[in-house]
Coordinates of C-alpha atoms and ligand atoms in Angstrom, one line a residue:
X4 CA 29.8 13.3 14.7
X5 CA 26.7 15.3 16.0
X6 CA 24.8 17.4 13.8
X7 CA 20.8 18.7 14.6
X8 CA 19.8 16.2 12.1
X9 CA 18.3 13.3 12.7
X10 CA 19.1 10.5 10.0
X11 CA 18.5 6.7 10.0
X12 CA 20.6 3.5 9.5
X13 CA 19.8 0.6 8.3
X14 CA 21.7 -1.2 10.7
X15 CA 19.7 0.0 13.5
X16 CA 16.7 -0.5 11.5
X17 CA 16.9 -3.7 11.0
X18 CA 17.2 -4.9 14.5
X19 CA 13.4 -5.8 16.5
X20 CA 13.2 -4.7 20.1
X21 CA 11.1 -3.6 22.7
X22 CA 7.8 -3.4 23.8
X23 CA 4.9 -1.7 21.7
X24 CA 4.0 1.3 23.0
X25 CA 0.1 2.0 22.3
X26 CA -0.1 6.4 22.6
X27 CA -3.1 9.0 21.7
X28 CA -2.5 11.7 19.7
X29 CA -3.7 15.8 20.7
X30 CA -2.7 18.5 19.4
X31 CA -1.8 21.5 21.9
X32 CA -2.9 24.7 21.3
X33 CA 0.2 26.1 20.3
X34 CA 0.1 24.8 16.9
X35 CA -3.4 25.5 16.3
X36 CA -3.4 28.4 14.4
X37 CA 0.4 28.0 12.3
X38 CA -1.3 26.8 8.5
X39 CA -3.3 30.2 8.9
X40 CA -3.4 31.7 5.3
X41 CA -0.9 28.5 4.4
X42 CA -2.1 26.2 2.1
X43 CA -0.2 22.6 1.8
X44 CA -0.4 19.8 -1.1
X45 CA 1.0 16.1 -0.5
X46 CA 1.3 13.9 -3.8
X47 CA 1.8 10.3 -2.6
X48 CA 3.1 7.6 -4.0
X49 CA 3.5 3.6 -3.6
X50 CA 1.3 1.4 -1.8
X51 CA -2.1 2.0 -0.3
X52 CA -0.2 2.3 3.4
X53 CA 1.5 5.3 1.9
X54 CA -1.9 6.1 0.7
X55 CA -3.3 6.1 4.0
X56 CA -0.3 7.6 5.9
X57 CA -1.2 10.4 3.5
X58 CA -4.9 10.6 5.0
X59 CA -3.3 11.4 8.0
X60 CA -0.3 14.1 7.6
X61 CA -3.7 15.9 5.9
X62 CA -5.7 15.5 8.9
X63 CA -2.8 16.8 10.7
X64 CA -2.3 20.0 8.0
X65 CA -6.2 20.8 8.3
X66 CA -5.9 20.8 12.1
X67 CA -3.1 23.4 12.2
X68 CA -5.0 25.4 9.8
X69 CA -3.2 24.7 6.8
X70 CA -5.8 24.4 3.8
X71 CA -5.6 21.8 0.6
X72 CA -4.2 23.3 -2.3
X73 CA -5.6 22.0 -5.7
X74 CA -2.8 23.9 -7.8
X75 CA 0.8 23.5 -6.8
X76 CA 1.3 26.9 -8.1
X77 CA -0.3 28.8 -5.0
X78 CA 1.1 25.9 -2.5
X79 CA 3.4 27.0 0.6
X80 CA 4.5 23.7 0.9
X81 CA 4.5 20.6 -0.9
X82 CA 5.1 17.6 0.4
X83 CA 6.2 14.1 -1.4
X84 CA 5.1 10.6 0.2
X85 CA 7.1 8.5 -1.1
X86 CA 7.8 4.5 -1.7
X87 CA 11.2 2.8 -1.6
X88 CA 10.3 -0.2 -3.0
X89 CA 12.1 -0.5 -6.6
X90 CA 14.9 1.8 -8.0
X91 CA 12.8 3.2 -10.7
X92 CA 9.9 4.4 -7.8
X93 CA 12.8 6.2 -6.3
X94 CA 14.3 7.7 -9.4
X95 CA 10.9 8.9 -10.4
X96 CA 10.8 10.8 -6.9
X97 CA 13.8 12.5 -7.6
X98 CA 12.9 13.9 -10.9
X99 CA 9.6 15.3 -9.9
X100 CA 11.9 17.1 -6.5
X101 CA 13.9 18.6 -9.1
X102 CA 10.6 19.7 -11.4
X103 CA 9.4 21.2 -8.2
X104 CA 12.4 23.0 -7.3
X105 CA 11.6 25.8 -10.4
X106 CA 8.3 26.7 -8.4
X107 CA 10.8 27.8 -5.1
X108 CA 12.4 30.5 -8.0
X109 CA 9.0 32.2 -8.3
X110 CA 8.2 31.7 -4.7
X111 CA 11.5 31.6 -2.5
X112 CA 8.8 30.6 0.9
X113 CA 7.7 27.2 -0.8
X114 CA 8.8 24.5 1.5
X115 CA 9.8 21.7 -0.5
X116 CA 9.0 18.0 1.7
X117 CA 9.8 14.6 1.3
X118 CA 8.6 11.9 3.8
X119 CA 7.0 8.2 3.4
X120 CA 9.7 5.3 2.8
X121 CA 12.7 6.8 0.6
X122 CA 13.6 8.8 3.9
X123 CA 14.2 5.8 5.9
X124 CA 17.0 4.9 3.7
X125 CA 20.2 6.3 4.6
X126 CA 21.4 6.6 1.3
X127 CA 18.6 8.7 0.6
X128 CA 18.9 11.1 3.7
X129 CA 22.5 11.4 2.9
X130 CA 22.2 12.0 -0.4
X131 CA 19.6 15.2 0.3
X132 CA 22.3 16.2 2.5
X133 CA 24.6 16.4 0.5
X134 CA 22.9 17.7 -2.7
X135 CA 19.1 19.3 -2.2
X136 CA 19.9 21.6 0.4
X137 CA 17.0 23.3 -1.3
X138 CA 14.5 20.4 0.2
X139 CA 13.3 21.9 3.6
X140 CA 11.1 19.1 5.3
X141 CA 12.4 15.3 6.0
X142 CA 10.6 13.0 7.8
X143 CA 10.2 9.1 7.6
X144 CA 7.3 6.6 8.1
X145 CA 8.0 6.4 11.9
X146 CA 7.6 9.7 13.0
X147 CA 4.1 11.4 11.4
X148 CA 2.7 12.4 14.7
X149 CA 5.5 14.8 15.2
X150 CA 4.7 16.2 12.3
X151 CA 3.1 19.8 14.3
X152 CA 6.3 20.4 15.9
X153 CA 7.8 20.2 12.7
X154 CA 5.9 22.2 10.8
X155 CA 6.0 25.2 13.9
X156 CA 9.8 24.7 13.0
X157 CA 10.1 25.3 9.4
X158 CA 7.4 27.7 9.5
X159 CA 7.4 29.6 12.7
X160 CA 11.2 28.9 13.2
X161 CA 12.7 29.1 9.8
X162 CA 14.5 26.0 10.5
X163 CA 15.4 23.3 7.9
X164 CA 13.9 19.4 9.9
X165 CA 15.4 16.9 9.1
X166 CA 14.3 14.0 11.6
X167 CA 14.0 10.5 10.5
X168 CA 13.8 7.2 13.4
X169 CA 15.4 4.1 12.5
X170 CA 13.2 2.3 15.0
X171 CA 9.6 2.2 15.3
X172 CA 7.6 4.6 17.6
X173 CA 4.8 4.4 19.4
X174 CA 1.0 3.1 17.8
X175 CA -0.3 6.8 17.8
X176 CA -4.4 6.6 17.8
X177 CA -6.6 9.3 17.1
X178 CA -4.3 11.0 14.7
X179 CA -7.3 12.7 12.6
X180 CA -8.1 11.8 9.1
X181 CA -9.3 13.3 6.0
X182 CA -9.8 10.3 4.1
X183 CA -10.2 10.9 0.4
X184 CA -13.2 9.0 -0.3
X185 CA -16.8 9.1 1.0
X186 CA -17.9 5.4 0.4
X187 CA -14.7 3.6 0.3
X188 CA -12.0 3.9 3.6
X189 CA -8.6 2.3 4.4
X190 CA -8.2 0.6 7.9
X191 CA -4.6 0.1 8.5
X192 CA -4.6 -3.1 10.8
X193 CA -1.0 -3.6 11.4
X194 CA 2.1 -1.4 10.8
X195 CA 5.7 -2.9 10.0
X196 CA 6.7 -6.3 8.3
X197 CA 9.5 -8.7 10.1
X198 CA 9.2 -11.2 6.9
X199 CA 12.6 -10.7 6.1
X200 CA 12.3 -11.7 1.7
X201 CA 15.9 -10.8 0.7
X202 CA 14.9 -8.6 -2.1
X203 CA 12.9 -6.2 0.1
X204 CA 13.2 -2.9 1.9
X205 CA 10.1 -2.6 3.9
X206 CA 11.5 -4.5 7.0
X207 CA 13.6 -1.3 7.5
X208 CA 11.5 1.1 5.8
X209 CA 8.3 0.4 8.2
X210 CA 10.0 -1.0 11.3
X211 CA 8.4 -4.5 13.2
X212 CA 5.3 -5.8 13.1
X213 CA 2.9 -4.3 15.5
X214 CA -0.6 -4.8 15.5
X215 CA -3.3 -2.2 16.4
X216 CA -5.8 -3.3 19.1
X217 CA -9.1 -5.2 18.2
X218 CA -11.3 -2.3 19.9
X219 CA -9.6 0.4 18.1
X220 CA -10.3 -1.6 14.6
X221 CA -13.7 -2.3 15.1
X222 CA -14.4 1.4 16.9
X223 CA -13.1 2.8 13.6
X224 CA -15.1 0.7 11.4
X225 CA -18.4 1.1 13.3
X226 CA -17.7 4.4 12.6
X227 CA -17.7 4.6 8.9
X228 CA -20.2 2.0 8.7
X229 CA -22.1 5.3 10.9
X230 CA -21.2 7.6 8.0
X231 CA -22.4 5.5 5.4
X232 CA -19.3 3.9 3.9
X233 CA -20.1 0.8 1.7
X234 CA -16.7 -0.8 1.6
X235 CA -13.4 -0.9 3.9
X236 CA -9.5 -2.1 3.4
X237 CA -7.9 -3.6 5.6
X238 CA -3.8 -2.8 5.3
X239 CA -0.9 -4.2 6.5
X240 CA 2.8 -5.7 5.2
X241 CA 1.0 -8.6 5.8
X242 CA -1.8 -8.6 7.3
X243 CA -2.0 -12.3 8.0
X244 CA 0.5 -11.8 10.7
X245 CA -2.0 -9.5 12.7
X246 CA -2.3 -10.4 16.4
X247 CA 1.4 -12.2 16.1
X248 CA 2.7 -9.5 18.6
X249 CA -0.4 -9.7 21.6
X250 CA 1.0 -10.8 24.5
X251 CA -2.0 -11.2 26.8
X252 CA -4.7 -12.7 23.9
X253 CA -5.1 -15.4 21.1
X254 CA -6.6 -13.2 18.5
X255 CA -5.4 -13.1 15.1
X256 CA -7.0 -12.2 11.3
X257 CA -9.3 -14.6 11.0
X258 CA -10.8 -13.6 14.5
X259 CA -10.9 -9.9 13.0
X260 CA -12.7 -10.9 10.0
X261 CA -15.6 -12.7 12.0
X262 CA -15.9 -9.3 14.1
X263 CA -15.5 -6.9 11.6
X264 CA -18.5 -8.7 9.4
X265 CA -21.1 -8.4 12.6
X266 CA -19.9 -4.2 12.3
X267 CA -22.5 -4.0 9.2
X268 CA -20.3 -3.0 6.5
X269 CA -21.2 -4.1 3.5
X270 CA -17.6 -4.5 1.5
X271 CA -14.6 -6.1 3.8
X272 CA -11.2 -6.4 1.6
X273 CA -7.3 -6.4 2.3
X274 CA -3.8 -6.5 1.2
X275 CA -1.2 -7.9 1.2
X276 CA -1.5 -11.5 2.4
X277 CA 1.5 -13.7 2.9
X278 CA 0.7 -17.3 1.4
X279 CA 2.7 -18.9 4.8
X280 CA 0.5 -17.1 7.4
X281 CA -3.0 -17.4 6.1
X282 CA -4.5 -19.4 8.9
X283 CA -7.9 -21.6 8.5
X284 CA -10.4 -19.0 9.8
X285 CA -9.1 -17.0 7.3
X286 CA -10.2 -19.0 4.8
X287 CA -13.5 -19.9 5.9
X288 CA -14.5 -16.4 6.4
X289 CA -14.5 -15.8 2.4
X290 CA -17.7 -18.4 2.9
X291 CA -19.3 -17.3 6.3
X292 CA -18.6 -13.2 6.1
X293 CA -20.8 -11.9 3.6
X294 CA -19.1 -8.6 3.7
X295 CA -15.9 -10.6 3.0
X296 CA -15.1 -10.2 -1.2
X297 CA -14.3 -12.9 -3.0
X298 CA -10.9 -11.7 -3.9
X299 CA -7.7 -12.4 -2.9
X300 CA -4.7 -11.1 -3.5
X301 CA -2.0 -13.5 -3.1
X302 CA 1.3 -12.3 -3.7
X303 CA 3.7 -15.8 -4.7
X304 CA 6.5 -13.7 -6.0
X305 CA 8.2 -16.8 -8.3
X306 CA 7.0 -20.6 -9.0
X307 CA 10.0 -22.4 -8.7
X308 CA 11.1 -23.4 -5.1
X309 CA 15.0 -23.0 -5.1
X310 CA 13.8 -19.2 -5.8
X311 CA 11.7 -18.7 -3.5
X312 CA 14.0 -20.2 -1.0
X313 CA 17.2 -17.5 -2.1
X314 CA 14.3 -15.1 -1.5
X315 CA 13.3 -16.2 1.7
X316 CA 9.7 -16.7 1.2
X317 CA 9.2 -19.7 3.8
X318 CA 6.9 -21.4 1.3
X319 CA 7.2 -23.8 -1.6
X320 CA 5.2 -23.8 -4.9
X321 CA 2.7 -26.8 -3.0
X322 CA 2.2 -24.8 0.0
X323 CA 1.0 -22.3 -2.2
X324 CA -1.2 -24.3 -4.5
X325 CA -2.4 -26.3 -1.3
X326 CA -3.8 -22.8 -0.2
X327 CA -5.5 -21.8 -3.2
X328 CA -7.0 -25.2 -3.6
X329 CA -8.4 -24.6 -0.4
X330 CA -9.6 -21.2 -0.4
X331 CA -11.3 -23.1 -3.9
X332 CA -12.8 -25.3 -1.9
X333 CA -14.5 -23.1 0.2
X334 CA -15.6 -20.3 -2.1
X335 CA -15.2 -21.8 -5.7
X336 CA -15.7 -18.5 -7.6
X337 CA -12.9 -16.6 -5.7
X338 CA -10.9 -14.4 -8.0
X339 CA -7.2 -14.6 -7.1
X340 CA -4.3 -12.3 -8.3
X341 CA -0.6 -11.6 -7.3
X342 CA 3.0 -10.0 -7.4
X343 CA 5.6 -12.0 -9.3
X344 CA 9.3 -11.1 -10.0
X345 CA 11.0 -12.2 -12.5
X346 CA 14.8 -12.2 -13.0
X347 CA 15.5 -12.8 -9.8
X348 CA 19.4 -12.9 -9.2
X349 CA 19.2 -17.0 -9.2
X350 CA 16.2 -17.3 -11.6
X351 CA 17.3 -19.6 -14.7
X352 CA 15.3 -20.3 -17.8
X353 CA 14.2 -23.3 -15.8
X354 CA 12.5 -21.9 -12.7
X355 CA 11.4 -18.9 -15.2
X356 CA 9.2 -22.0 -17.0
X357 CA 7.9 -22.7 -13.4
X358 CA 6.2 -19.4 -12.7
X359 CA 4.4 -19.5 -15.9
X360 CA 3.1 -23.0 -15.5
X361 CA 2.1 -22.1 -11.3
X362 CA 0.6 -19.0 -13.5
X363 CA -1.7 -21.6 -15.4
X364 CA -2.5 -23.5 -12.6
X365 CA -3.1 -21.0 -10.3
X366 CA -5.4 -19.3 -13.1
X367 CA -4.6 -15.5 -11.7
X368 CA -7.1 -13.0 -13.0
X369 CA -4.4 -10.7 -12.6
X370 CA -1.0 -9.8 -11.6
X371 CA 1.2 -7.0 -10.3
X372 CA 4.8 -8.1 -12.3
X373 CA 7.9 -6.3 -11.5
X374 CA 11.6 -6.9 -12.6
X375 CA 13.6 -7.4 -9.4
X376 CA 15.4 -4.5 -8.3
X377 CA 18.7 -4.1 -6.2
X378 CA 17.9 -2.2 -2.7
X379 CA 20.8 -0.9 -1.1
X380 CA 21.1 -2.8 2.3
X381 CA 18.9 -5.6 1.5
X382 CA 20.3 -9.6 1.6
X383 CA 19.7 -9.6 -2.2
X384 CA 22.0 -6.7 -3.1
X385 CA 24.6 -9.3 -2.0
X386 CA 23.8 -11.5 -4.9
X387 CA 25.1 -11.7 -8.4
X388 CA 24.1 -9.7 -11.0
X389 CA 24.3 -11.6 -13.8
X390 CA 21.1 -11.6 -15.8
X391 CA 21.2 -9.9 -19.0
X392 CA 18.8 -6.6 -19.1
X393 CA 17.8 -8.2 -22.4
X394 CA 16.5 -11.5 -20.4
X395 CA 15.1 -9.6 -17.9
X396 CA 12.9 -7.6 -20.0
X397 CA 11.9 -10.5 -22.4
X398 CA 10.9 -12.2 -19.1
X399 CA 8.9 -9.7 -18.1
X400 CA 7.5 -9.2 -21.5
X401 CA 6.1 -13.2 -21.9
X402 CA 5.3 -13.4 -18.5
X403 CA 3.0 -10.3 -18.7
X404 CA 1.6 -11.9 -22.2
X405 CA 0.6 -15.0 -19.8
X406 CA -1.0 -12.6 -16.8
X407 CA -3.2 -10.7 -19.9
X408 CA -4.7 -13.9 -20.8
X409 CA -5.6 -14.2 -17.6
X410 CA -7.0 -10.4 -16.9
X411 CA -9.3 -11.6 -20.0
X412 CA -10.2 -15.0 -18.9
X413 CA -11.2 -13.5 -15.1
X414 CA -13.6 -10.8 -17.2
X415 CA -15.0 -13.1 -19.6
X416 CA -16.5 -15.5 -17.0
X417 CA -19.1 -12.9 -16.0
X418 CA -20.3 -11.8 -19.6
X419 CA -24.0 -12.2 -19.8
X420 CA -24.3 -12.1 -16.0
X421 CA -25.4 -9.3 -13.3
X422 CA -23.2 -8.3 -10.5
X423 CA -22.7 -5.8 -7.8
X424 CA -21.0 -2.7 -8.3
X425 CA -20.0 -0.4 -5.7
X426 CA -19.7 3.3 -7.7
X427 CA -17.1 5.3 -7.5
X428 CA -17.7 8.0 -10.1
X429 CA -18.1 9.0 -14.1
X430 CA -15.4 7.1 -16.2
X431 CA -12.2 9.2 -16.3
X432 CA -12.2 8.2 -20.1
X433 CA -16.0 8.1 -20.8
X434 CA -18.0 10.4 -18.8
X435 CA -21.4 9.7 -20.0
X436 CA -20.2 6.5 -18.1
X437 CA -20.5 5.5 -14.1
X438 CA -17.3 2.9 -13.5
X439 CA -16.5 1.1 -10.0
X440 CA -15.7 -2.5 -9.0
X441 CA -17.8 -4.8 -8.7
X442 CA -17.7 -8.0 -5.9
X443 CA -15.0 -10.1 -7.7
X444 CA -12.8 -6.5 -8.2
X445 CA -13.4 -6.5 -11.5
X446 CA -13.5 -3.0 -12.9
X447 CA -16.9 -2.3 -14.3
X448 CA -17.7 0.9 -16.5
X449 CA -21.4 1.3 -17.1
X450 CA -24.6 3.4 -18.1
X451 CA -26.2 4.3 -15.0
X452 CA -27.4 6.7 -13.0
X453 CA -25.6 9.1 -11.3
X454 CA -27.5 9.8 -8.1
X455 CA -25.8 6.0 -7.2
X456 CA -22.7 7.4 -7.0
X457 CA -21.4 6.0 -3.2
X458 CA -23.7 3.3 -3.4
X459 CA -23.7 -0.5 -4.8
X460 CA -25.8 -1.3 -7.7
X461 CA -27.0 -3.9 -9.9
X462 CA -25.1 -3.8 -13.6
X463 CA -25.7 -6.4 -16.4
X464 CA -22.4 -7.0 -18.2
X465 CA -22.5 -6.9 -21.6
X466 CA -19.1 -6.9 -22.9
X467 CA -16.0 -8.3 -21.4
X468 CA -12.2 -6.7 -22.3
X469 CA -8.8 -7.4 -21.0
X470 CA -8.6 -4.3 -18.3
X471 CA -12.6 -4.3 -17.7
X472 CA -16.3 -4.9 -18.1
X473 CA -19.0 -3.1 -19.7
X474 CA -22.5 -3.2 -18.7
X475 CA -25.9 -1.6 -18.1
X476 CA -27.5 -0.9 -14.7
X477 CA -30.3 -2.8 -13.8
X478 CA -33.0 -1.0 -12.3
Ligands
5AD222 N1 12.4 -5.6 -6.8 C1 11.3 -5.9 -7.5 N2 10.1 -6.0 -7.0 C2 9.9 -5.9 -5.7 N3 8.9 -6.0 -4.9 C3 9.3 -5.8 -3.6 N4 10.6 -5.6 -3.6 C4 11.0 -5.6 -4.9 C5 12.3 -5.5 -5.5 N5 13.4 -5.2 -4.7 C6 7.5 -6.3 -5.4 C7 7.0 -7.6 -4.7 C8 6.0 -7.1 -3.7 C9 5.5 -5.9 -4.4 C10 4.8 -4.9 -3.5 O1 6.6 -5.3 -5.0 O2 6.4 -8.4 -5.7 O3 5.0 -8.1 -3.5
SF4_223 FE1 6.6 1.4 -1.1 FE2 6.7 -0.6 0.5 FE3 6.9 1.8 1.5 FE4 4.6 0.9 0.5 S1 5.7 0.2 2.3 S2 5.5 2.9 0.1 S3 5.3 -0.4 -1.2 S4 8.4 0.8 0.1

């Protein structure tokens, strides 16, 4: 069947071929002047990638013309970036597209988008299809740089777009940015994830692995180091596979790391590691990068082994504590958190008990706990369902009790003690408060002064909490 739609499959999507292409992106002067007296709005959810993507469809906007709306009330178009990760991020999604649809009443020319991860799933494309023919704008993760042509159609053309790429594209540089912060910047390293765990959806969502060249990295972060940023982070799927896919060099994240330190910026971070790929110079640049944090977050998903083998992992619970031990080794004050599921389709009371004890040993300062969550197309969809909600939830519930202690534990240890906080504005609850994170990522709210905002000060903690620290600058 041929319609003008372009929609994806997860079939297709699934499948890892071909070169990777390496394009630059410019923008002809045909769509130059399109956003004139159009003003656009993007609300983006999901993971710091999405975040980032988000930088980018903005840059785009701005350099048609388009201008940021602050009020979705005047908007022309609003567009949703969204994640695919869990059922209840997707159901959220299509709530607020059904909140939104009461502004096209008052103002029949507001373009209604949705792009980001939920696109890439056919169910998803189908089902706007078939029952939002009010939604104007699809798109996936695969296909931002066309995003000029698009827009020339729905708004020069009057055409409804829907165009979504099973496969991966091109690695399109010099898309331009409008990156949200002014001391803080994301550096996406890597695109796709070919890890394969049976419960997840990225593998289709984002496409393979691809890495983006060395020079490019570094260019861009000698850049913001130029325009004063203090701190960068690095994203990927899995960023630990960086450098997997160069065919003509031996260069991988480690390598990065060493580089990126020399580039003089003062804060290097990233996410999301996989506890399989982290390679030696990995770990040793925690102790010789000074610009590298001493966090690390560690996804490990479940402690007992027969789980993390349904879920395809490719680690045991000693490969992972054999890491940590060594990243201990080498920077003994490292703060580690991660993402855990519980009530995985084979999880028993039994391997439950083993999370929380690899919780204790481990000693996470914190924790990112989800119950697992069917994903149409994925291996795990396959499996049976036979956990009770109830269990799931009271899972959940003591594991989180667990994780808390540990949020605590991971604040108390610097009470009485100075650190260095990198300030990112007043308090959103407080604002006779300054707040920002400080080396270990703890979240520091503090009396300071507000001409530091941008910049990394000295703050004396005072009081420790569950969710954060307290504290007085130091001048
Ligand atoms: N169900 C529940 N949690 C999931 N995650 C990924 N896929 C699922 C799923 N299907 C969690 C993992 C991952 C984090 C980003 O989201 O813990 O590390
Ligand atoms: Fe969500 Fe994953 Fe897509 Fe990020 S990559 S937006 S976490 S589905």
């Amino acid at each position: 069947m041929s319609n003008e739609y372009k929609t994806p499959d997860l079939k297709s999507a699934r499948m890892r071929k071909g070169e990777i292409l390496h394009e630059r992106f410019t923008l002809d002067e045909e769509f130059f002047n399109i956003g004139k007296n159009l003003k656009y709005r993007i609300q983006t959810y999901g993971c710091q990638g999405n975040e980032a993507d988000s930088e980018m469809i903005s840059g785009i906007f701005e350099a048609m013309g388009f201008i940021r709306s602050f009020d979705e009330r005047d908007a022309d178009i609003i567009l949703l970036n969204t994640c695919a990760i869990r059922e209840n991020a997707e159901n959220r999604i299509w709530g607020e597209i059904g909140r939104l649809k009461s502004y096209q009443t008052k103002n029949p020319n507001l373009i209604l988008g949705i792009c980001g991860c939920m696109p890439q799933e056919e169910v998803v494309v189908n089902k706007i299809l078939k029952s939002y023919p009010y939604v104007g704008l699809v798109f996936g993760t695969h296909n931002i740089n066309e995003l000029p042509k698009y827009l020339k159609d729905v708004f020069v053309n009057k055409k409804r777009v829907i165009k979504v790429h099973s496969y991966e594209g091109a690695i399109v540089e010099d898309i331009p940015k409008v990156r949200m912060q002014t001391h803080k910047a994301w550096v996406s390293i890597m695109y796709g994830c070919d890890e394969f765990c049976t419960y997840c959806v990225v593998p289709f969502t984002r496409g393979k692995e691809r890495s983006r060249k060395k020079e490019e990295i570094i260019k861009e972060v000698r850049e913001l180091v130029s325009q004063g940023y203090q701190e960068i982070t690095l994203l990927g799927q899995n960023v630990n596979a960086y450098g997997k896919d160069f065919k003509d060099e031996d260069y991988k994240f480690g390598d990065l790391l060493y580089d990126l330190d020399k580039t003089g910026i003062n804060r290097i971070r990233f996410t999301t590691s996989h506890p399989r790929d982290i390679d030696g110079k990995t770990i040793t640049a925690f102790k010789d990068c000074k610009s590298v944090m001493p966090h690390l977050h560690l996804p490990v998903q479940s402690g007992s082994n027969e789980v993390l083998k349904k879920m395809n992992r490719g680690y045991t619970k000693e490969l992972y504590l054999d890491v940590i031990e060594r990243l201990k080794a080498v920077k003994p004050d490292i703060s580690i958190t991660t993402d855990i599921i519980v009530a995985f389709p084979y999880e028993e009371e039994k391997d439950f008990q083993e999370t929380l004890d690899l919780v204790k040993k481990v000693g996470f300062e914190g924790a990112f706990t989800f119950i697992f969550s069917r994903r149409s197309g994925t291996p795990a969809d396959k499996y049976p369902d036979i956990i009770p909600a109830e269990v799931q939830k009271e899972r959940l519930l003591r594991l989180n009790k667990v994780i808390n202690e540990g949020y605590l534990r991971g604040n108390k240890r610097f009470l009485g003690k100075t650190v260095k906080v990198l300030v990112d504005g007043f308090s959103k609850t407080d604002d006779t408060k300054l707040t920002g994170y400080s080396e270990h990522n703890k979240l520091v709210n503090f009396t300071g002064d507000e001409t530091k905002i941008g910049k990394i000060v000295l703050v004396e903690v005072t009081d420790a909490k569950t969710w954060y620290l307290e504290g007085i600058e130091v001048k």
